[in-house]
Short mmCIF file of C-alpha atoms in Angstrom, two decimals:
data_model
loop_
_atom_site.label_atom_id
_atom_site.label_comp_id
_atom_site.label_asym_id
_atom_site.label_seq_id
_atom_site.Cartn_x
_atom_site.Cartn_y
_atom_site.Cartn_z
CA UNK A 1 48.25 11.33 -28.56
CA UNK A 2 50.38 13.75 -26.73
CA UNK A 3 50.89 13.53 -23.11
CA UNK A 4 49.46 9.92 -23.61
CA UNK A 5 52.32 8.64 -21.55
CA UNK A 6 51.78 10.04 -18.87
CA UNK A 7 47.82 9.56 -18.68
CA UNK A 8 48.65 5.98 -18.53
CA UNK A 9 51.43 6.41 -15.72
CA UNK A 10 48.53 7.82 -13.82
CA UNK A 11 46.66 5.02 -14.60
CA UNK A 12 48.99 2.50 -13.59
CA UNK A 13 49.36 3.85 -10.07
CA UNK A 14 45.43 4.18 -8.94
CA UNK A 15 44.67 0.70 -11.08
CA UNK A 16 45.36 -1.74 -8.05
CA UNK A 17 45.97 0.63 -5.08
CA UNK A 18 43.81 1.63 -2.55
CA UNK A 19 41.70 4.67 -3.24
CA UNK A 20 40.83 6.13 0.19
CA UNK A 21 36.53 7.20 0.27
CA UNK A 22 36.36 11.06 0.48
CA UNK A 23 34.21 11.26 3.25
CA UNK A 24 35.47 8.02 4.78
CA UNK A 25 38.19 9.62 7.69
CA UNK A 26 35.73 12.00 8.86
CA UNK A 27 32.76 8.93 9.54
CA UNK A 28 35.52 7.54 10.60
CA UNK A 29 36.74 9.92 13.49
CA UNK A 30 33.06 11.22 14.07
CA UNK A 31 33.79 14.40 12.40
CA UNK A 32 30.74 13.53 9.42
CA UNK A 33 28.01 16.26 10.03
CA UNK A 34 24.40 14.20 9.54
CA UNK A 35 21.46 15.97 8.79
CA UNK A 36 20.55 15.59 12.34
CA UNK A 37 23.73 17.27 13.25
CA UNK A 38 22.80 20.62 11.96
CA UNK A 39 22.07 23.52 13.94
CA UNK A 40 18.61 25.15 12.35
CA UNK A 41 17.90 28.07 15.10
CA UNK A 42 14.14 28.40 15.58
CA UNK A 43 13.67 25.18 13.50
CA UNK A 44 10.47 23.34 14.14
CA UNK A 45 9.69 19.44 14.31
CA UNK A 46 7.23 17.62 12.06
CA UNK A 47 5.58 14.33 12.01
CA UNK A 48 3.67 12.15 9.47
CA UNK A 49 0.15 11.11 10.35
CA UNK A 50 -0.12 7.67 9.02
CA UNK A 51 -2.90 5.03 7.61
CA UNK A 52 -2.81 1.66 9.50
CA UNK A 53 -4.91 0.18 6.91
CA UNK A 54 -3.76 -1.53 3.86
CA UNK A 55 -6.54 -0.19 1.66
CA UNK A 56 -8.90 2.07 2.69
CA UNK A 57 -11.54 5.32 1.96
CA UNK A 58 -10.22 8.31 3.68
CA UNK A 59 -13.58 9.75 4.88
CA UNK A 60 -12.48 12.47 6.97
CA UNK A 61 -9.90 14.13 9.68
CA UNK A 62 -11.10 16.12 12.86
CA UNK A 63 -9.10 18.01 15.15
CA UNK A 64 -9.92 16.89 18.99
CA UNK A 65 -11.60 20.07 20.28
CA UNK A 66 -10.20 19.89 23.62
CA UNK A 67 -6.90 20.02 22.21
CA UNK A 68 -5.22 23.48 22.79
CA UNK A 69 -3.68 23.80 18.86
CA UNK A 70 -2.25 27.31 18.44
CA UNK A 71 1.41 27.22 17.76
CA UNK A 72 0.90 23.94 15.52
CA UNK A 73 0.52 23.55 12.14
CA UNK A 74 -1.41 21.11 9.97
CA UNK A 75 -0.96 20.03 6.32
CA UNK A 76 -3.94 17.39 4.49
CA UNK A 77 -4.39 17.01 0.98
CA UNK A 78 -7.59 19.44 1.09
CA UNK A 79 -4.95 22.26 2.67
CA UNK A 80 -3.09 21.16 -1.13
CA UNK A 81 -5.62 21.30 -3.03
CA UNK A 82 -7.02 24.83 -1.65
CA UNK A 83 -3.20 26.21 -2.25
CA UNK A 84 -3.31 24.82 -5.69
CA UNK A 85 -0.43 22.50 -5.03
CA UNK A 86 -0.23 19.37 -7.35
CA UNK A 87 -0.61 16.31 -4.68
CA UNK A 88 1.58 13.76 -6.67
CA UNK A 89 5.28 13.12 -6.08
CA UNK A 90 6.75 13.64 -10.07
CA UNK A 91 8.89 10.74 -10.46
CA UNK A 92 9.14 8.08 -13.23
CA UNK A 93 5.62 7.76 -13.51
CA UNK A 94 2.73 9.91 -11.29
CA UNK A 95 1.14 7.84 -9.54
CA UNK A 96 1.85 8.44 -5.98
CA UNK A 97 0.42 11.23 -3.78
CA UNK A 98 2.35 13.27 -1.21
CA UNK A 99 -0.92 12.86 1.43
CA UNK A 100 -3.97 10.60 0.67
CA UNK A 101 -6.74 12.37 -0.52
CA UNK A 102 -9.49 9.63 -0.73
CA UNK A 103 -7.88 6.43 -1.20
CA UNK A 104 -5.25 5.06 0.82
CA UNK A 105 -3.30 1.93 -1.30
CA UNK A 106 -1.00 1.04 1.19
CA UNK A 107 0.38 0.79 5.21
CA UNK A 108 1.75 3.78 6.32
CA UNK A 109 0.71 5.52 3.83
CA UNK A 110 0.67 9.71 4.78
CA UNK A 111 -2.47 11.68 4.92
CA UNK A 112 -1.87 14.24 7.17
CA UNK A 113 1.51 16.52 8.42
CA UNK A 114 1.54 18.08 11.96
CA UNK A 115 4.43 20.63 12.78
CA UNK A 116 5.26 22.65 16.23
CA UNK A 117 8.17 24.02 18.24
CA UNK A 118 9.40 20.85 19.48
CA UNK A 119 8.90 17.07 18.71
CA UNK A 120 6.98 16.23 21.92
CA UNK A 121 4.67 19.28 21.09
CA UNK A 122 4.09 18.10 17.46
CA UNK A 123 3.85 14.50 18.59
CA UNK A 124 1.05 15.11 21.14
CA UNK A 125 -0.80 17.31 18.34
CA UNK A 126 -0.48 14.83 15.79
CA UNK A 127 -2.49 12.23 18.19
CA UNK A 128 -5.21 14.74 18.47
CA UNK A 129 -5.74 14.27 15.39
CA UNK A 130 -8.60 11.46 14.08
CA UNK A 131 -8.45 10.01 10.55
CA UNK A 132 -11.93 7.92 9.65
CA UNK A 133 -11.47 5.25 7.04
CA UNK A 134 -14.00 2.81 5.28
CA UNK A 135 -11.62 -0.23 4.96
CA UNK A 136 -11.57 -1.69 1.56
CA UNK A 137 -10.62 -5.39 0.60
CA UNK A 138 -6.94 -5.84 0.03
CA UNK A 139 -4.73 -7.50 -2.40
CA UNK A 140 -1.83 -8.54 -0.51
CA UNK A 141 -0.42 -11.33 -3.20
CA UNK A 142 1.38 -10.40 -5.90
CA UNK A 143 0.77 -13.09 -7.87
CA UNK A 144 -2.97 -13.39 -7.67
CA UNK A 145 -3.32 -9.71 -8.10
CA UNK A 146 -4.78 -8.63 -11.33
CA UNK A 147 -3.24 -5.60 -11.79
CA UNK A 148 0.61 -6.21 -12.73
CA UNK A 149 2.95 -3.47 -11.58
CA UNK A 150 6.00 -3.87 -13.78
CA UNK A 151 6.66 -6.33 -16.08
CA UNK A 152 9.90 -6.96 -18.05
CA UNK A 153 11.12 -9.33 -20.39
CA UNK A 154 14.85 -9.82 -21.36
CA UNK A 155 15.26 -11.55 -24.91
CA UNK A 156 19.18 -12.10 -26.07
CA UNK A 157 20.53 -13.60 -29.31
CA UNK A 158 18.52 -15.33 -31.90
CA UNK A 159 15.84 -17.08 -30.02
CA UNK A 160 13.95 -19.24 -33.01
CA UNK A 161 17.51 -20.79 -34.00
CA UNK A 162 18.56 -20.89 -30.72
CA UNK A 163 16.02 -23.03 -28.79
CA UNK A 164 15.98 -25.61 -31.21
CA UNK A 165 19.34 -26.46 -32.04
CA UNK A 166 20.58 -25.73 -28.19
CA UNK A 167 22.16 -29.03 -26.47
CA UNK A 168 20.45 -28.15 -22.95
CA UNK A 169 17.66 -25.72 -22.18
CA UNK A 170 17.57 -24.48 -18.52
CA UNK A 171 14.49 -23.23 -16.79
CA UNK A 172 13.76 -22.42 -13.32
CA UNK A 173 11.75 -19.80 -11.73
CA UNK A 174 12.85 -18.19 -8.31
CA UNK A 175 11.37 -16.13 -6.08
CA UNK A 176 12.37 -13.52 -3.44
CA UNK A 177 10.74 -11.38 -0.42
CA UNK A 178 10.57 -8.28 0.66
CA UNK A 179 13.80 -6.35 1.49
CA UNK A 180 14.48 -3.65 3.62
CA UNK A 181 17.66 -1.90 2.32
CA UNK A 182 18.63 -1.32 6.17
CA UNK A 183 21.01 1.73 6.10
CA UNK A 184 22.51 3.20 8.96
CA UNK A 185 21.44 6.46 8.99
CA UNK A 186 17.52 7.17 9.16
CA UNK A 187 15.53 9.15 6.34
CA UNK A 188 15.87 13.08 7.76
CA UNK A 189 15.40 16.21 5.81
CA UNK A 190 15.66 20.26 6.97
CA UNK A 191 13.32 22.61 4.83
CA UNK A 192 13.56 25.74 4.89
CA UNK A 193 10.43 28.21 3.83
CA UNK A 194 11.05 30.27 0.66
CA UNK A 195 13.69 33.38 0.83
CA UNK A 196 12.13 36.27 -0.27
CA UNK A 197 15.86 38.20 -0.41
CA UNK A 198 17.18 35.28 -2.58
CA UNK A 199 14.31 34.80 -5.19
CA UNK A 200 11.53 32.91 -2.88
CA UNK A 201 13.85 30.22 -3.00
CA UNK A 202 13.13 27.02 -1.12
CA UNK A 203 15.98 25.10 0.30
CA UNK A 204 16.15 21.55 1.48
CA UNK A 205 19.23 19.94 3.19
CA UNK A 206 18.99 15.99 4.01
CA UNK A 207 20.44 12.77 3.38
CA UNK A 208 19.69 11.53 0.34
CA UNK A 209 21.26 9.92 -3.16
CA UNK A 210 19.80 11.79 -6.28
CA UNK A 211 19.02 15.87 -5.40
CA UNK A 212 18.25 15.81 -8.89
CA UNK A 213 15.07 14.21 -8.22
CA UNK A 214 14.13 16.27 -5.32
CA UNK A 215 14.42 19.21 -7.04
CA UNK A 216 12.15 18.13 -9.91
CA UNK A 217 9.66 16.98 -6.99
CA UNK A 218 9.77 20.26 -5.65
CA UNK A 219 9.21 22.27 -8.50
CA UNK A 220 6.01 20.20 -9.61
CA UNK A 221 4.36 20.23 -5.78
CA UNK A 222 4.87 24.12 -5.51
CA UNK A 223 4.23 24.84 -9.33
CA UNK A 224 7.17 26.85 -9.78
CA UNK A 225 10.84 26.73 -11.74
CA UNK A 226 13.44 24.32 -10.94
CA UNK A 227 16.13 27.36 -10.29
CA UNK A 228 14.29 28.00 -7.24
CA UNK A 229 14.83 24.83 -5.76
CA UNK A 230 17.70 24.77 -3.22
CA UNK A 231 18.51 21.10 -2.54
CA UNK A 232 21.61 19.98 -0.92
CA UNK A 233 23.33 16.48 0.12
CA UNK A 234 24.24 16.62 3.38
CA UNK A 235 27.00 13.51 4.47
CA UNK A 236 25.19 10.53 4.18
CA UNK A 237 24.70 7.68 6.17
CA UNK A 238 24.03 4.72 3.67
CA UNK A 239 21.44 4.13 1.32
CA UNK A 240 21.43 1.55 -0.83
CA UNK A 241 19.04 2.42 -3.78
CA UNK A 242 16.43 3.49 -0.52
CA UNK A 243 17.42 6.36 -0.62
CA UNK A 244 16.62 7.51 -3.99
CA UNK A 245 13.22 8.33 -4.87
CA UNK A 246 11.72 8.47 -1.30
CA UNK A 247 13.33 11.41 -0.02
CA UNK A 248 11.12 13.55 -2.71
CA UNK A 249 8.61 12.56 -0.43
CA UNK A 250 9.65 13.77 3.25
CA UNK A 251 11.78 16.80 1.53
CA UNK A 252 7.78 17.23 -0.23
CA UNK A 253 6.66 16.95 3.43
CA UNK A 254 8.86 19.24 4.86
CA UNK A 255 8.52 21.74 2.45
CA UNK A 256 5.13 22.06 3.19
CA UNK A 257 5.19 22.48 6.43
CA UNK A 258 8.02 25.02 6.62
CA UNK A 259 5.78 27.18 4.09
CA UNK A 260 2.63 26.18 6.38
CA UNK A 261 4.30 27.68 9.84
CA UNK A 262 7.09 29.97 8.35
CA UNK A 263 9.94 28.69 9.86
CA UNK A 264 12.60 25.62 8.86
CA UNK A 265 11.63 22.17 9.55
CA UNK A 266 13.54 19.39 10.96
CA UNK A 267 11.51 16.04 9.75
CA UNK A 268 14.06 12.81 11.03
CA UNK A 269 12.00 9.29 10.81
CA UNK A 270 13.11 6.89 13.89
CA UNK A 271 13.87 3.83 13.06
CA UNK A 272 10.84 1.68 13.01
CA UNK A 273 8.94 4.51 11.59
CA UNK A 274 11.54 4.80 8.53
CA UNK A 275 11.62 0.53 8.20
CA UNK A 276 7.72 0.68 8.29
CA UNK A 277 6.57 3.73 6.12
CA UNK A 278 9.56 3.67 3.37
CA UNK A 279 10.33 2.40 0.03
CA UNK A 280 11.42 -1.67 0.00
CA UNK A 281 12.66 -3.59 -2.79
CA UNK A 282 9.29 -5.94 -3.42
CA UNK A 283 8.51 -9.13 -3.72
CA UNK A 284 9.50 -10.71 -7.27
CA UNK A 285 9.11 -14.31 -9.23
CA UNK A 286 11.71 -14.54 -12.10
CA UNK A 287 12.05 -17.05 -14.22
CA UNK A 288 14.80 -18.06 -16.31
CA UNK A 289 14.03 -20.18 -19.92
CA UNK A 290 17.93 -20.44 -21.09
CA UNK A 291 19.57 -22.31 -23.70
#
Protein backbone atom coordinates (compact mmCIF):
# COMPACT_ATOMS: atom_id res chain seq x y z
CA UNK A 1 0.00 0.00 0.00
CA UNK A 2 1.31 3.45 -0.26
CA UNK A 3 3.82 4.76 2.08
CA UNK A 4 4.30 0.96 2.92
CA UNK A 5 8.00 1.49 2.60
CA UNK A 6 8.50 3.54 4.83
CA UNK A 7 6.18 1.96 7.67
CA UNK A 8 8.52 -0.87 7.48
CA UNK A 9 11.78 1.41 7.64
CA UNK A 10 10.25 2.45 10.90
CA UNK A 11 9.89 -0.88 11.77
CA UNK A 12 13.23 -1.99 11.12
CA UNK A 13 14.84 0.61 13.36
CA UNK A 14 12.69 0.08 16.82
CA UNK A 15 12.63 -3.99 16.01
CA UNK A 16 15.98 -4.79 17.94
CA UNK A 17 16.94 -1.43 19.55
CA UNK A 18 16.46 -0.29 22.79
CA UNK A 19 13.21 1.46 23.50
CA UNK A 20 13.87 3.73 26.50
CA UNK A 21 10.53 3.36 29.39
CA UNK A 22 8.69 6.76 29.38
CA UNK A 23 8.73 7.30 32.86
CA UNK A 24 12.00 5.41 33.36
CA UNK A 25 14.71 8.73 33.55
CA UNK A 26 12.59 10.49 35.91
CA UNK A 27 12.46 7.12 38.63
CA UNK A 28 15.57 7.16 37.64
CA UNK A 29 16.90 10.68 38.77
CA UNK A 30 14.14 10.89 41.59
CA UNK A 31 12.16 13.29 39.64
CA UNK A 32 8.84 10.48 39.57
CA UNK A 33 6.05 12.25 41.67
CA UNK A 34 4.34 9.14 43.89
CA UNK A 35 1.10 9.50 45.20
CA UNK A 36 2.70 10.19 48.45
CA UNK A 37 4.54 12.99 46.85
CA UNK A 38 1.58 15.16 46.29
CA UNK A 39 0.84 18.21 48.04
CA UNK A 40 -3.16 17.97 49.09
CA UNK A 41 -3.46 21.33 51.39
CA UNK A 42 -5.86 20.62 54.25
CA UNK A 43 -5.83 16.88 53.27
CA UNK A 44 -6.73 14.52 56.02
CA UNK A 45 -5.30 10.91 56.95
CA UNK A 46 -7.35 7.73 57.08
CA UNK A 47 -6.91 4.32 58.39
CA UNK A 48 -8.60 0.87 57.96
CA UNK A 49 -9.96 -0.81 61.05
CA UNK A 50 -9.26 -4.39 60.50
CA UNK A 51 -10.67 -8.09 61.52
CA UNK A 52 -7.92 -10.32 63.09
CA UNK A 53 -10.10 -13.22 62.70
CA UNK A 54 -10.24 -15.48 59.81
CA UNK A 55 -14.00 -15.99 59.97
CA UNK A 56 -16.07 -14.37 62.16
CA UNK A 57 -19.81 -12.60 63.17
CA UNK A 58 -19.37 -8.94 63.34
CA UNK A 59 -21.62 -8.28 66.39
CA UNK A 60 -21.00 -4.79 66.99
CA UNK A 61 -18.51 -1.52 67.13
CA UNK A 62 -18.46 1.02 70.14
CA UNK A 63 -16.72 4.14 70.34
CA UNK A 64 -14.54 4.32 73.80
CA UNK A 65 -16.46 7.06 75.66
CA UNK A 66 -13.53 8.56 77.18
CA UNK A 67 -12.19 9.18 73.90
CA UNK A 68 -12.38 12.95 72.95
CA UNK A 69 -13.74 12.26 69.01
CA UNK A 70 -14.70 15.62 67.49
CA UNK A 71 -12.58 16.43 64.53
CA UNK A 72 -12.64 12.57 63.45
CA UNK A 73 -14.63 10.87 61.25
CA UNK A 74 -15.99 7.33 61.13
CA UNK A 75 -17.26 5.18 58.22
CA UNK A 76 -19.03 1.27 59.07
CA UNK A 77 -21.16 -0.50 56.82
CA UNK A 78 -24.39 0.67 58.89
CA UNK A 79 -23.06 4.55 58.07
CA UNK A 80 -23.46 2.77 54.10
CA UNK A 81 -26.31 1.40 54.40
CA UNK A 82 -28.14 4.57 56.11
CA UNK A 83 -26.59 6.74 53.00
CA UNK A 84 -27.94 4.22 50.64
CA UNK A 85 -24.54 3.33 49.34
CA UNK A 86 -24.23 -0.21 47.73
CA UNK A 87 -21.51 -2.02 50.16
CA UNK A 88 -19.95 -4.31 47.40
CA UNK A 89 -16.84 -3.50 45.37
CA UNK A 90 -18.37 -4.06 41.42
CA UNK A 91 -15.77 -6.08 39.89
CA UNK A 92 -15.92 -9.36 37.87
CA UNK A 93 -18.28 -10.83 40.06
CA UNK A 94 -19.97 -9.02 43.49
CA UNK A 95 -19.06 -10.69 46.00
CA UNK A 96 -16.84 -8.63 48.09
CA UNK A 97 -17.88 -5.83 50.48
CA UNK A 98 -16.10 -2.49 50.92
CA UNK A 99 -16.59 -2.89 55.10
CA UNK A 100 -17.99 -6.10 56.75
CA UNK A 101 -21.37 -5.85 57.62
CA UNK A 102 -22.02 -9.18 59.52
CA UNK A 103 -19.68 -11.65 58.30
CA UNK A 104 -16.12 -11.30 58.11
CA UNK A 105 -14.52 -14.22 55.46
CA UNK A 106 -11.14 -13.36 55.80
CA UNK A 107 -7.81 -11.67 57.84
CA UNK A 108 -7.69 -8.22 57.53
CA UNK A 109 -10.63 -7.93 56.27
CA UNK A 110 -12.11 -3.92 56.71
CA UNK A 111 -15.08 -3.12 58.80
CA UNK A 112 -14.62 0.14 59.87
CA UNK A 113 -12.73 3.65 58.34
CA UNK A 114 -11.44 6.33 60.81
CA UNK A 115 -10.26 9.76 59.29
CA UNK A 116 -8.70 13.06 61.13
CA UNK A 117 -6.26 15.91 60.54
CA UNK A 118 -3.22 13.97 60.84
CA UNK A 119 -2.19 10.22 60.89
CA UNK A 120 -1.25 10.06 64.59
CA UNK A 121 -4.72 11.72 65.33
CA UNK A 122 -6.61 9.17 63.13
CA UNK A 123 -4.41 6.35 64.38
CA UNK A 124 -5.12 6.96 68.10
CA UNK A 125 -9.01 7.28 67.14
CA UNK A 126 -9.06 4.27 65.21
CA UNK A 127 -7.80 2.24 68.52
CA UNK A 128 -10.67 3.70 70.39
CA UNK A 129 -12.55 1.99 68.51
CA UNK A 130 -13.87 -1.84 69.67
CA UNK A 131 -15.09 -4.37 67.08
CA UNK A 132 -16.93 -7.61 68.91
CA UNK A 133 -16.83 -10.77 66.87
CA UNK A 134 -18.36 -14.35 67.45
CA UNK A 135 -15.51 -16.38 65.83
CA UNK A 136 -16.71 -18.90 63.39
CA UNK A 137 -14.85 -22.21 62.30
CA UNK A 138 -12.50 -21.66 59.44
CA UNK A 139 -11.61 -23.33 56.28
CA UNK A 140 -8.10 -22.63 55.78
CA UNK A 141 -7.35 -25.63 53.05
CA UNK A 142 -8.13 -25.26 49.78
CA UNK A 143 -8.37 -28.53 48.93
CA UNK A 144 -10.62 -29.88 51.63
CA UNK A 145 -12.86 -26.93 51.29
CA UNK A 146 -16.19 -27.62 49.83
CA UNK A 147 -16.86 -24.66 48.24
CA UNK A 148 -14.53 -24.34 44.99
CA UNK A 149 -13.61 -20.79 44.06
CA UNK A 150 -12.63 -21.01 40.42
CA UNK A 151 -12.32 -23.80 38.46
CA UNK A 152 -10.97 -24.07 34.87
CA UNK A 153 -10.36 -26.63 32.49
CA UNK A 154 -8.18 -26.25 29.29
CA UNK A 155 -9.10 -28.95 26.53
CA UNK A 156 -6.88 -28.65 23.07
CA UNK A 157 -7.10 -30.73 19.89
CA UNK A 158 -9.09 -33.83 19.46
CA UNK A 159 -8.98 -35.50 22.77
CA UNK A 160 -10.92 -39.08 21.99
CA UNK A 161 -8.36 -39.70 18.98
CA UNK A 162 -5.74 -38.25 20.69
CA UNK A 163 -5.32 -40.20 23.97
CA UNK A 164 -5.50 -43.37 22.39
CA UNK A 165 -3.32 -43.38 19.58
CA UNK A 166 -0.64 -40.94 21.52
CA UNK A 167 2.96 -42.70 21.95
CA UNK A 168 3.41 -41.16 25.63
CA UNK A 169 0.82 -39.62 27.91
CA UNK A 170 2.25 -37.21 30.58
CA UNK A 171 0.58 -36.43 33.83
CA UNK A 172 1.67 -34.67 36.82
CA UNK A 173 -0.02 -32.42 39.17
CA UNK A 174 1.90 -29.40 40.82
CA UNK A 175 1.19 -27.24 43.32
CA UNK A 176 2.12 -23.67 44.40
CA UNK A 177 1.73 -21.19 47.57
CA UNK A 178 0.75 -18.12 48.26
CA UNK A 179 2.47 -15.12 46.56
CA UNK A 180 2.84 -11.76 47.47
CA UNK A 181 3.40 -9.72 44.25
CA UNK A 182 5.96 -7.48 46.39
CA UNK A 183 6.06 -4.10 44.52
CA UNK A 184 7.99 -1.29 45.51
CA UNK A 185 5.73 1.24 46.02
CA UNK A 186 2.88 0.71 48.74
CA UNK A 187 -1.01 0.78 47.87
CA UNK A 188 -1.84 4.85 48.41
CA UNK A 189 -4.76 6.73 47.07
CA UNK A 190 -5.86 10.79 47.47
CA UNK A 191 -9.77 11.33 47.31
CA UNK A 192 -11.07 14.17 46.97
CA UNK A 193 -14.95 14.97 48.13
CA UNK A 194 -17.32 15.80 45.24
CA UNK A 195 -16.94 19.41 43.37
CA UNK A 196 -19.99 21.05 43.41
CA UNK A 197 -18.48 23.84 40.65
CA UNK A 198 -17.44 20.90 38.38
CA UNK A 199 -20.62 18.62 38.43
CA UNK A 200 -20.27 16.96 42.13
CA UNK A 201 -17.50 15.28 40.67
CA UNK A 202 -15.39 12.94 42.76
CA UNK A 203 -11.75 12.67 42.02
CA UNK A 204 -9.27 10.05 43.02
CA UNK A 205 -5.47 10.22 42.31
CA UNK A 206 -3.28 6.99 43.35
CA UNK A 207 -1.13 4.39 42.13
CA UNK A 208 -2.77 1.95 40.50
CA UNK A 209 -2.95 -0.26 36.97
CA UNK A 210 -6.59 -0.23 35.53
CA UNK A 211 -8.56 3.43 36.42
CA UNK A 212 -11.03 1.85 34.38
CA UNK A 213 -12.02 -0.29 37.12
CA UNK A 214 -11.98 2.29 39.75
CA UNK A 215 -14.17 4.32 38.08
CA UNK A 216 -16.80 1.61 37.58
CA UNK A 217 -16.26 0.90 41.49
CA UNK A 218 -16.99 4.31 42.16
CA UNK A 219 -19.95 4.84 40.31
CA UNK A 220 -21.73 1.63 41.80
CA UNK A 221 -20.67 2.55 45.73
CA UNK A 222 -22.04 6.22 45.31
CA UNK A 223 -24.98 5.24 42.87
CA UNK A 224 -24.23 7.75 40.42
CA UNK A 225 -22.83 8.06 36.52
CA UNK A 226 -19.48 7.06 35.52
CA UNK A 227 -18.76 10.79 33.97
CA UNK A 228 -18.56 11.90 37.41
CA UNK A 229 -15.84 9.84 38.36
CA UNK A 230 -12.44 11.62 38.29
CA UNK A 231 -9.76 8.90 38.50
CA UNK A 232 -6.24 9.48 37.67
CA UNK A 233 -2.82 7.34 37.53
CA UNK A 234 -0.43 8.94 39.30
CA UNK A 235 3.53 7.48 38.46
CA UNK A 236 3.58 4.20 39.67
CA UNK A 237 5.74 2.28 41.67
CA UNK A 238 5.28 -1.44 40.49
CA UNK A 239 2.48 -3.63 40.55
CA UNK A 240 2.49 -6.68 39.15
CA UNK A 241 -1.21 -7.76 38.54
CA UNK A 242 -1.61 -6.42 42.62
CA UNK A 243 -2.37 -3.64 41.68
CA UNK A 244 -5.37 -4.13 39.66
CA UNK A 245 -8.54 -4.78 41.25
CA UNK A 246 -7.59 -3.81 44.87
CA UNK A 247 -7.18 -0.27 44.53
CA UNK A 248 -11.21 -0.07 43.89
CA UNK A 249 -11.12 -0.88 47.32
CA UNK A 250 -8.91 1.87 49.24
CA UNK A 251 -9.91 4.55 46.34
CA UNK A 252 -13.79 3.03 47.71
CA UNK A 253 -12.33 3.79 51.17
CA UNK A 254 -11.13 7.00 50.58
CA UNK A 255 -13.92 8.20 48.86
CA UNK A 256 -15.92 7.70 51.67
CA UNK A 257 -14.24 9.28 53.98
CA UNK A 258 -13.45 12.45 52.03
CA UNK A 259 -17.42 12.72 51.53
CA UNK A 260 -17.75 11.70 55.41
CA UNK A 261 -15.38 14.82 56.73
CA UNK A 262 -15.45 17.14 53.59
CA UNK A 263 -12.07 17.46 52.86
CA UNK A 264 -9.39 15.23 50.55
CA UNK A 265 -8.00 12.16 51.95
CA UNK A 266 -4.60 10.83 51.89
CA UNK A 267 -5.05 6.83 52.61
CA UNK A 268 -1.07 5.26 52.06
CA UNK A 269 -0.89 1.46 53.53
CA UNK A 270 2.74 0.83 55.21
CA UNK A 271 4.24 -1.92 54.30
CA UNK A 272 3.21 -4.76 56.46
CA UNK A 273 -0.22 -3.40 56.50
CA UNK A 274 -0.36 -3.46 52.48
CA UNK A 275 1.54 -7.30 52.48
CA UNK A 276 -1.09 -8.35 55.16
CA UNK A 277 -4.55 -6.83 54.13
CA UNK A 278 -4.09 -6.97 50.10
CA UNK A 279 -4.86 -9.08 47.21
CA UNK A 280 -2.21 -12.31 46.74
CA UNK A 281 -2.05 -14.63 43.99
CA UNK A 282 -3.55 -17.97 45.97
CA UNK A 283 -2.71 -21.13 46.49
CA UNK A 284 -3.32 -23.51 43.32
CA UNK A 285 -2.97 -27.50 42.40
CA UNK A 286 -2.77 -27.96 38.55
CA UNK A 287 -2.55 -30.83 36.94
CA UNK A 288 -1.41 -31.63 33.61
CA UNK A 289 -2.97 -35.06 31.63
CA UNK A 290 -0.90 -34.51 28.16
CA UNK A 291 -0.39 -36.60 25.26
Amino acid sequence: RPGGSKVRQRALRVVGTNVLRHEGYDKLTGRARYVADLDVPGAWWGVTVRTPHARARLLEIRRDRSFAWEGVVVVTAADLARAGRTNIVALIGEDQPFLVGELAEHPEEAVALVAAPTREAAERAAAHLEARYEELAPELDFERATTTFKKYEIHKGKLVRAFPLAHHIVTGTYRSGHQEQAYIENNGVVAFPPDAARGAVREVRGSMQCPFYIVAALARLFGEPRDRMRVVQTTTGGGFGGKEEFPSMIAGHAALLAEACGRPVRLFYDRAEDMAATTKRHPARVTHRTA
